[in-house]
Amino acid sequence: MEVVITTPPQAASLVADAVTAIFRGRPDAVLGVATGSTPVLVYDELGRRVERGELSLARARAFMLDEYVGLPEGHPERYRTVIDRDFASKVDIDPANVHGPDGLAEDLPAACAAYEAAIQAAGGVDLQLLGIGSDGHVAFNEPGSSLASRTRIKSLTRQTREDNARFFDGDTEAVPRHCLTQGVATILAARHLVLMAFGKGKAEAVHHLAEGPVSAMWPATALQLHPHVTVFVDDAAASRLQLGDYYRETFQAKPSWQGI
Ligand code: F6R
């Protein structure tokens, strides 16, 4: 796991470099997209590169991590709406090639199985963008999630519903209780995982992610089992890292050709 301590704009630029490199080599590659506040700077940067003609996602396929159960189509906080607004509308991807778990399906387990099959049929995810919850969730794999899990229905913790209440006019009760989420094993099957975390509220989760023992109590720690993970944190999110100085020195001395 490579931990890079930097500013959010610098992280966005480095992540956009990695995305650009993948799609220059293979225009129909598969991008895993996350919702929430953290990846928005990356989507803005990808949008600027598309505008300048440096990147095209016209043939890209994208898969979302998760979706609330039961939010109606067009609801501003339904993750499909959020990803259209924050990502798809800013780049040249065909919206028909943006996929997410169907939180409105009558048969939710069947929708989860179909989603797993769709990711596999696309050849798997080349680069997966990830955030992290203050409780250590990755996608919506809350504490206690099986580290071998696949896409399934989960109940959100009170902590996550409180964290996400800011998107629902501060009303925790308006945040759905259930979601469909890629499992931990689904995420680990992607070829490159890029996780970003900014702000003091993420410091404890980031410490566990990079330096704690692998445990279902902090599901993001499962990323330690993946051979290619890049974690971008700002100074505040890095404030509880024991090896912060080492990560800083390592990144400063990194050859520029190496990429992430
Ligand atoms: C979003 C997701 C979540 C978020 C996490 C952090 O698709 O799966 O794991 O990445 O809750 O959210 P923000 O970025 O809003 O702090």
mmCIF file of C-alpha atoms and ligand atoms in Angstrom:
data_model
loop_
_atom_site.group_PDB
_atom_site.id
_atom_site.type_symbol
_atom_site.label_atom_id
_atom_site.label_comp_id
_atom_site.label_asym_id
_atom_site.label_seq_id
_atom_site.Cartn_x
_atom_site.Cartn_y
_atom_site.Cartn_z
ATOM 1 C CA MET A 1 0.000 0.000 0.000
ATOM 2 C CA GLU A 2 1.405 3.366 -1.028
ATOM 3 C CA VAL A 3 0.364 6.234 1.246
ATOM 4 C CA VAL A 4 0.745 9.713 -0.252
ATOM 5 C CA ILE A 5 0.325 12.713 2.032
ATOM 6 C CA THR A 6 -0.534 15.704 -0.112
ATOM 7 C CA THR A 7 -3.173 18.343 -0.815
ATOM 8 C CA PRO A 8 -6.569 17.402 -2.265
ATOM 9 C CA PRO A 9 -5.922 19.250 -5.588
ATOM 10 C CA GLN A 10 -2.529 17.523 -5.983
ATOM 11 C CA ALA A 11 -4.154 14.168 -5.221
ATOM 12 C CA ALA A 12 -6.865 14.869 -7.807
ATOM 13 C CA SER A 13 -4.226 15.674 -10.393
ATOM 14 C CA LEU A 14 -2.229 12.486 -9.706
ATOM 15 C CA VAL A 15 -5.364 10.344 -9.811
ATOM 16 C CA ALA A 16 -6.396 12.002 -13.087
ATOM 17 C CA ASP A 17 -2.911 11.215 -14.470
ATOM 18 C CA ALA A 18 -3.447 7.532 -13.657
ATOM 19 C CA VAL A 19 -6.928 7.513 -15.224
ATOM 20 C CA THR A 20 -5.605 9.308 -18.314
ATOM 21 C CA ALA A 21 -2.784 6.782 -18.715
ATOM 22 C CA ILE A 22 -5.207 3.848 -18.550
ATOM 23 C CA PHE A 23 -7.660 5.266 -21.099
ATOM 24 C CA ARG A 24 -4.902 6.347 -23.508
ATOM 25 C CA GLY A 25 -3.742 2.737 -23.566
ATOM 26 C CA ARG A 26 -7.227 1.197 -23.654
ATOM 27 C CA PRO A 27 -10.125 3.539 -24.485
ATOM 28 C CA ASP A 28 -12.759 1.008 -23.354
ATOM 29 C CA ALA A 29 -11.200 0.368 -19.929
ATOM 30 C CA VAL A 30 -13.388 0.083 -16.843
ATOM 31 C CA LEU A 31 -13.451 2.778 -14.149
ATOM 32 C CA GLY A 32 -14.909 2.173 -10.696
ATOM 33 C CA VAL A 33 -16.563 5.345 -9.411
ATOM 34 C CA ALA A 34 -17.353 6.371 -5.841
ATOM 35 C CA THR A 35 -19.923 8.894 -4.646
ATOM 36 C CA GLY A 36 -19.619 11.300 -1.716
ATOM 37 C CA SER A 37 -17.659 14.523 -1.325
ATOM 38 C CA THR A 38 -14.145 13.156 -1.638
ATOM 39 C CA PRO A 39 -13.877 12.205 -5.343
ATOM 40 C CA VAL A 40 -15.530 15.376 -6.674
ATOM 41 C CA LEU A 41 -12.182 17.130 -7.272
ATOM 42 C CA VAL A 42 -11.063 14.138 -9.357
ATOM 43 C CA TYR A 43 -14.230 14.274 -11.473
ATOM 44 C CA ASP A 44 -13.733 18.035 -11.973
ATOM 45 C CA GLU A 45 -10.153 17.417 -13.089
ATOM 46 C CA LEU A 46 -11.212 14.619 -15.458
ATOM 47 C CA GLY A 47 -13.817 17.006 -16.899
ATOM 48 C CA ARG A 48 -11.156 19.670 -17.564
ATOM 49 C CA ARG A 49 -8.923 17.119 -19.287
ATOM 50 C CA VAL A 50 -11.784 15.940 -21.487
ATOM 51 C CA GLU A 51 -12.549 19.576 -22.382
ATOM 52 C CA ARG A 52 -8.902 20.181 -23.313
ATOM 53 C CA GLY A 53 -8.870 17.028 -25.464
ATOM 54 C CA GLU A 54 -6.271 15.298 -23.263
ATOM 55 C CA LEU A 55 -8.587 12.451 -22.248
ATOM 56 C CA SER A 56 -11.625 10.747 -23.698
ATOM 57 C CA LEU A 57 -13.998 8.515 -21.783
ATOM 58 C CA ALA A 58 -16.289 8.138 -24.816
ATOM 59 C CA ARG A 59 -15.783 4.362 -24.852
ATOM 60 C CA ALA A 60 -15.290 3.925 -21.095
ATOM 61 C CA ARG A 61 -17.436 1.703 -18.932
ATOM 62 C CA ALA A 62 -18.032 2.762 -15.308
ATOM 63 C CA PHE A 63 -19.366 0.863 -12.313
ATOM 64 C CA MET A 64 -20.620 2.474 -9.129
ATOM 65 C CA LEU A 65 -19.798 1.102 -5.688
ATOM 66 C CA ASP A 66 -23.170 1.314 -4.041
ATOM 67 C CA GLU A 67 -26.712 2.634 -4.033
ATOM 68 C CA TYR A 68 -29.347 3.448 -1.423
ATOM 69 C CA VAL A 69 -32.335 1.140 -1.354
ATOM 70 C CA GLY A 70 -35.662 2.752 -2.133
ATOM 71 C CA LEU A 71 -34.747 6.307 -3.147
ATOM 72 C CA PRO A 72 -36.936 7.054 -6.188
ATOM 73 C CA GLU A 73 -35.521 7.742 -9.631
ATOM 74 C CA GLY A 74 -34.408 11.357 -9.945
ATOM 75 C CA HIS A 75 -34.073 11.833 -6.150
ATOM 76 C CA PRO A 76 -31.160 14.286 -5.811
ATOM 77 C CA GLU A 77 -29.320 11.999 -3.352
ATOM 78 C CA ARG A 78 -29.930 8.720 -5.150
ATOM 79 C CA TYR A 79 -26.383 7.652 -5.991
ATOM 80 C CA ARG A 80 -27.216 7.203 -9.669
ATOM 81 C CA THR A 81 -28.344 10.864 -9.738
ATOM 82 C CA VAL A 82 -25.233 11.934 -7.819
ATOM 83 C CA ILE A 83 -22.856 10.108 -10.150
ATOM 84 C CA ASP A 84 -24.618 11.550 -13.217
ATOM 85 C CA ARG A 85 -24.299 15.042 -11.704
ATOM 86 C CA ASP A 86 -20.782 14.804 -10.233
ATOM 87 C CA PHE A 87 -19.100 12.601 -12.856
ATOM 88 C CA ALA A 88 -20.965 11.617 -16.030
ATOM 89 C CA SER A 89 -22.192 15.131 -16.873
ATOM 90 C CA LYS A 90 -18.629 16.494 -16.650
ATOM 91 C CA VAL A 91 -16.968 14.004 -19.001
ATOM 92 C CA ASP A 92 -17.818 12.473 -22.382
ATOM 93 C CA ILE A 93 -18.867 9.035 -21.119
ATOM 94 C CA ASP A 94 -22.031 7.515 -22.589
ATOM 95 C CA PRO A 95 -24.484 7.488 -19.626
ATOM 96 C CA ALA A 96 -25.673 4.069 -20.830
ATOM 97 C CA ASN A 97 -22.210 2.776 -19.925
ATOM 98 C CA VAL A 98 -22.479 3.919 -16.302
ATOM 99 C CA HIS A 99 -23.790 1.082 -14.174
ATOM 100 C CA GLY A 100 -24.917 0.832 -10.577
ATOM 101 C CA PRO A 101 -26.695 -1.661 -8.363
ATOM 102 C CA ASP A 102 -30.481 -1.332 -8.704
ATOM 103 C CA GLY A 103 -31.751 -0.113 -5.342
ATOM 104 C CA LEU A 104 -35.303 -0.073 -6.710
ATOM 105 C CA ALA A 105 -35.374 -3.718 -7.831
ATOM 106 C CA GLU A 106 -38.226 -5.859 -6.553
ATOM 107 C CA ASP A 107 -35.796 -8.740 -6.098
ATOM 108 C CA LEU A 108 -32.779 -7.130 -4.440
ATOM 109 C CA PRO A 109 -30.635 -10.304 -4.085
ATOM 110 C CA ALA A 110 -31.157 -10.993 -7.816
ATOM 111 C CA ALA A 111 -30.162 -7.389 -8.612
ATOM 112 C CA CYS A 112 -26.962 -7.869 -6.582
ATOM 113 C CA ALA A 113 -26.093 -11.102 -8.398
ATOM 114 C CA ALA A 114 -26.792 -9.417 -11.758
ATOM 115 C CA TYR A 115 -24.473 -6.566 -10.801
ATOM 116 C CA GLU A 116 -21.624 -8.934 -9.934
ATOM 117 C CA ALA A 117 -22.165 -10.680 -13.294
ATOM 118 C CA ALA A 118 -22.131 -7.361 -15.160
ATOM 119 C CA ILE A 119 -18.786 -6.352 -13.611
ATOM 120 C CA GLN A 120 -17.304 -9.699 -14.566
ATOM 121 C CA ALA A 121 -18.731 -9.550 -18.097
ATOM 122 C CA ALA A 122 -17.035 -6.154 -18.517
ATOM 123 C CA GLY A 123 -13.709 -7.794 -17.675
ATOM 124 C CA GLY A 124 -13.440 -6.391 -14.145
ATOM 125 C CA VAL A 125 -12.555 -2.924 -12.921
ATOM 126 C CA ASP A 126 -9.206 -1.438 -13.991
ATOM 127 C CA LEU A 127 -9.052 1.455 -11.522
ATOM 128 C CA GLN A 128 -11.410 1.733 -8.555
ATOM 129 C CA LEU A 129 -11.867 5.086 -6.823
ATOM 130 C CA LEU A 130 -12.698 4.765 -3.132
ATOM 131 C CA GLY A 131 -13.476 6.938 -0.156
ATOM 132 C CA ILE A 132 -13.565 5.790 3.450
ATOM 133 C CA GLY A 133 -16.166 6.289 6.143
ATOM 134 C CA SER A 134 -15.218 7.692 9.535
ATOM 135 C CA ASP A 135 -16.164 4.214 10.859
ATOM 136 C CA GLY A 136 -13.781 2.546 8.408
ATOM 137 C CA HIS A 137 -16.369 1.477 5.864
ATOM 138 C CA VAL A 138 -15.315 1.108 2.262
ATOM 139 C CA ALA A 139 -18.144 1.385 -0.246
ATOM 140 C CA PHE A 140 -20.963 0.647 2.249
ATOM 141 C CA ASN A 141 -19.256 -2.321 3.887
ATOM 142 C CA GLU A 142 -19.887 -1.322 7.454
ATOM 143 C CA PRO A 143 -17.949 -2.651 10.477
ATOM 144 C CA GLY A 144 -18.560 -6.379 10.829
ATOM 145 C CA SER A 145 -18.797 -6.931 7.075
ATOM 146 C CA SER A 146 -17.390 -10.166 5.753
ATOM 147 C CA LEU A 147 -14.035 -9.568 4.122
ATOM 148 C CA ALA A 148 -15.103 -12.186 1.548
ATOM 149 C CA SER A 149 -18.383 -10.401 0.769
ATOM 150 C CA ARG A 150 -19.826 -9.753 -2.674
ATOM 151 C CA THR A 151 -22.520 -7.279 -3.748
ATOM 152 C CA ARG A 152 -25.427 -7.527 -1.319
ATOM 153 C CA ILE A 153 -27.870 -5.577 0.820
ATOM 154 C CA LYS A 154 -26.447 -3.924 3.954
ATOM 155 C CA SER A 155 -27.865 -1.860 6.815
ATOM 156 C CA LEU A 156 -26.110 1.459 7.340
ATOM 157 C CA THR A 157 -24.735 2.275 10.783
ATOM 158 C CA ARG A 158 -26.081 5.230 12.714
ATOM 159 C CA GLN A 159 -22.642 6.852 12.334
ATOM 160 C CA THR A 160 -22.835 6.648 8.532
ATOM 161 C CA ARG A 161 -26.417 7.939 8.485
ATOM 162 C CA GLU A 162 -25.341 10.852 10.713
ATOM 163 C CA ASP A 163 -22.310 11.527 8.497
ATOM 164 C CA ASN A 164 -24.506 11.512 5.380
ATOM 165 C CA ALA A 165 -27.310 13.583 6.915
ATOM 166 C CA ARG A 166 -25.512 16.649 5.500
ATOM 167 C CA PHE A 167 -26.809 15.576 2.071
ATOM 168 C CA PHE A 168 -30.383 15.284 3.439
ATOM 169 C CA ASP A 169 -30.834 18.755 4.992
ATOM 170 C CA GLY A 170 -29.219 17.546 8.224
ATOM 171 C CA ASP A 171 -32.006 15.002 8.809
ATOM 172 C CA THR A 172 -30.496 11.646 9.838
ATOM 173 C CA GLU A 173 -33.922 9.984 9.640
ATOM 174 C CA ALA A 174 -34.161 10.933 5.949
ATOM 175 C CA VAL A 175 -31.010 8.912 5.168
ATOM 176 C CA PRO A 176 -32.099 5.444 4.005
ATOM 177 C CA ARG A 177 -31.350 2.562 6.367
ATOM 178 C CA HIS A 178 -30.448 0.099 3.632
ATOM 179 C CA CYS A 179 -28.159 0.054 0.656
ATOM 180 C CA LEU A 180 -26.795 -2.286 -1.973
ATOM 181 C CA THR A 181 -23.022 -2.320 -1.968
ATOM 182 C CA GLN A 182 -20.181 -4.052 -3.724
ATOM 183 C CA GLY A 183 -18.651 -6.443 -1.225
ATOM 184 C CA VAL A 184 -15.126 -6.264 0.124
ATOM 185 C CA ALA A 185 -14.082 -9.149 -2.159
ATOM 186 C CA THR A 186 -15.726 -7.436 -5.144
ATOM 187 C CA ILE A 187 -13.616 -4.332 -4.485
ATOM 188 C CA LEU A 188 -10.442 -6.363 -3.979
ATOM 189 C CA ALA A 189 -10.926 -7.882 -7.449
ATOM 190 C CA ALA A 190 -10.279 -4.500 -9.124
ATOM 191 C CA ARG A 191 -6.775 -4.166 -10.543
ATOM 192 C CA HIS A 192 -5.796 -0.842 -8.917
ATOM 193 C CA LEU A 193 -7.476 0.645 -5.850
ATOM 194 C CA VAL A 194 -7.162 4.395 -5.268
ATOM 195 C CA LEU A 195 -8.554 5.601 -1.954
ATOM 196 C CA MET A 196 -8.728 9.260 -0.956
ATOM 197 C CA ALA A 197 -9.460 10.640 2.509
ATOM 198 C CA PHE A 198 -9.355 14.265 3.594
ATOM 199 C CA GLY A 199 -9.999 15.980 6.908
ATOM 200 C CA LYS A 200 -9.534 15.192 10.585
ATOM 201 C CA GLY A 201 -12.741 13.164 10.721
ATOM 202 C CA LYS A 202 -11.029 10.467 8.660
ATOM 203 C CA ALA A 203 -7.776 10.323 10.697
ATOM 204 C CA GLU A 204 -8.648 7.336 12.860
ATOM 205 C CA ALA A 205 -10.035 5.313 9.950
ATOM 206 C CA VAL A 206 -6.924 6.109 7.876
ATOM 207 C CA HIS A 207 -4.666 4.987 10.725
ATOM 208 C CA HIS A 208 -6.485 1.636 10.867
ATOM 209 C CA LEU A 209 -6.551 1.341 7.057
ATOM 210 C CA ALA A 210 -2.786 1.693 6.680
ATOM 211 C CA GLU A 211 -1.409 0.579 10.014
ATOM 212 C CA GLY A 212 -4.002 -1.421 11.903
ATOM 213 C CA PRO A 213 -4.471 -5.165 11.874
ATOM 214 C CA VAL A 214 -6.765 -6.495 9.145
ATOM 215 C CA SER A 215 -10.166 -6.741 10.789
ATOM 216 C CA ALA A 216 -13.825 -6.780 9.819
ATOM 217 C CA MET A 217 -14.254 -4.096 12.506
ATOM 218 C CA TRP A 218 -12.452 -1.701 10.101
ATOM 219 C CA PRO A 219 -13.434 -3.144 6.714
ATOM 220 C CA ALA A 220 -11.099 -0.844 4.749
ATOM 221 C CA THR A 221 -8.146 -2.671 6.359
ATOM 222 C CA ALA A 222 -8.842 -5.479 3.853
ATOM 223 C CA LEU A 223 -7.115 -3.247 1.289
ATOM 224 C CA GLN A 224 -3.838 -4.322 2.907
ATOM 225 C CA LEU A 225 -4.387 -7.665 1.145
ATOM 226 C CA HIS A 226 -4.395 -6.079 -2.326
ATOM 227 C CA PRO A 227 -1.132 -5.802 -4.292
ATOM 228 C CA HIS A 228 -1.779 -2.354 -5.820
ATOM 229 C CA VAL A 229 -3.353 0.247 -3.551
ATOM 230 C CA THR A 230 -2.676 3.986 -3.513
ATOM 231 C CA VAL A 231 -4.014 6.036 -0.602
ATOM 232 C CA PHE A 232 -4.102 9.845 -0.811
ATOM 233 C CA VAL A 233 -4.534 11.761 2.437
ATOM 234 C CA ASP A 234 -4.126 15.374 3.458
ATOM 235 C CA ASP A 235 -2.231 16.434 6.596
ATOM 236 C CA ALA A 236 -5.377 16.286 8.753
ATOM 237 C CA ALA A 237 -6.347 12.771 7.657
ATOM 238 C CA ALA A 238 -2.692 11.727 8.088
ATOM 239 C CA SER A 239 -2.465 13.147 11.617
ATOM 240 C CA ARG A 240 -2.747 9.746 13.362
ATOM 241 C CA LEU A 241 -0.356 7.851 11.104
ATOM 242 C CA GLN A 242 2.638 6.425 12.949
ATOM 243 C CA LEU A 243 4.721 6.314 9.778
ATOM 244 C CA GLY A 244 3.764 9.765 8.449
ATOM 245 C CA ASP A 245 7.382 10.940 8.098
ATOM 246 C CA TYR A 246 8.312 7.782 6.212
ATOM 247 C CA TYR A 247 5.402 8.205 3.770
ATOM 248 C CA ARG A 248 6.380 11.850 3.168
ATOM 249 C CA GLU A 249 10.060 11.053 2.566
ATOM 250 C CA THR A 250 9.222 8.140 0.313
ATOM 251 C CA PHE A 251 6.923 10.205 -1.872
ATOM 252 C CA GLN A 252 9.397 13.104 -2.088
ATOM 253 C CA ALA A 253 12.104 10.738 -3.302
ATOM 254 C CA LYS A 254 9.849 8.912 -5.761
ATOM 255 C CA PRO A 255 10.997 9.054 -9.394
ATOM 256 C CA SER A 256 8.505 11.084 -11.447
ATOM 257 C CA TRP A 257 8.274 8.409 -14.182
ATOM 258 C CA GLN A 258 6.879 5.901 -11.732
ATOM 259 C CA GLY A 259 3.283 7.172 -11.519
ATOM 260 C CA ILE A 260 0.956 5.717 -8.922
HETATM 261 C C1 F6R B 1 -19.579 6.192 -1.702
HETATM 262 C C2 F6R B 1 -19.071 5.231 -0.736
HETATM 263 C C3 F6R B 1 -18.639 5.605 0.632
HETATM 264 C C4 F6R B 1 -17.924 6.940 0.701
HETATM 265 C C5 F6R B 1 -17.556 7.274 2.144
HETATM 266 C C6 F6R B 1 -16.874 8.623 2.250
HETATM 267 O O1 F6R B 1 -19.913 5.548 -2.925
HETATM 268 O O2 F6R B 1 -19.035 4.102 -1.080
HETATM 269 O O3 F6R B 1 -17.796 4.606 1.133
HETATM 270 O O4 F6R B 1 -16.767 6.882 -0.092
HETATM 271 O O5 F6R B 1 -18.694 7.260 2.917
HETATM 272 O O6 F6R B 1 -17.774 9.614 1.875
HETATM 273 P P1 F6R B 1 -17.290 11.125 1.689
HETATM 274 O O7 F6R B 1 -16.392 11.146 0.497
HETATM 275 O O8 F6R B 1 -18.557 11.891 1.410
HETATM 276 O O9 F6R B 1 -16.613 11.510 2.942
#
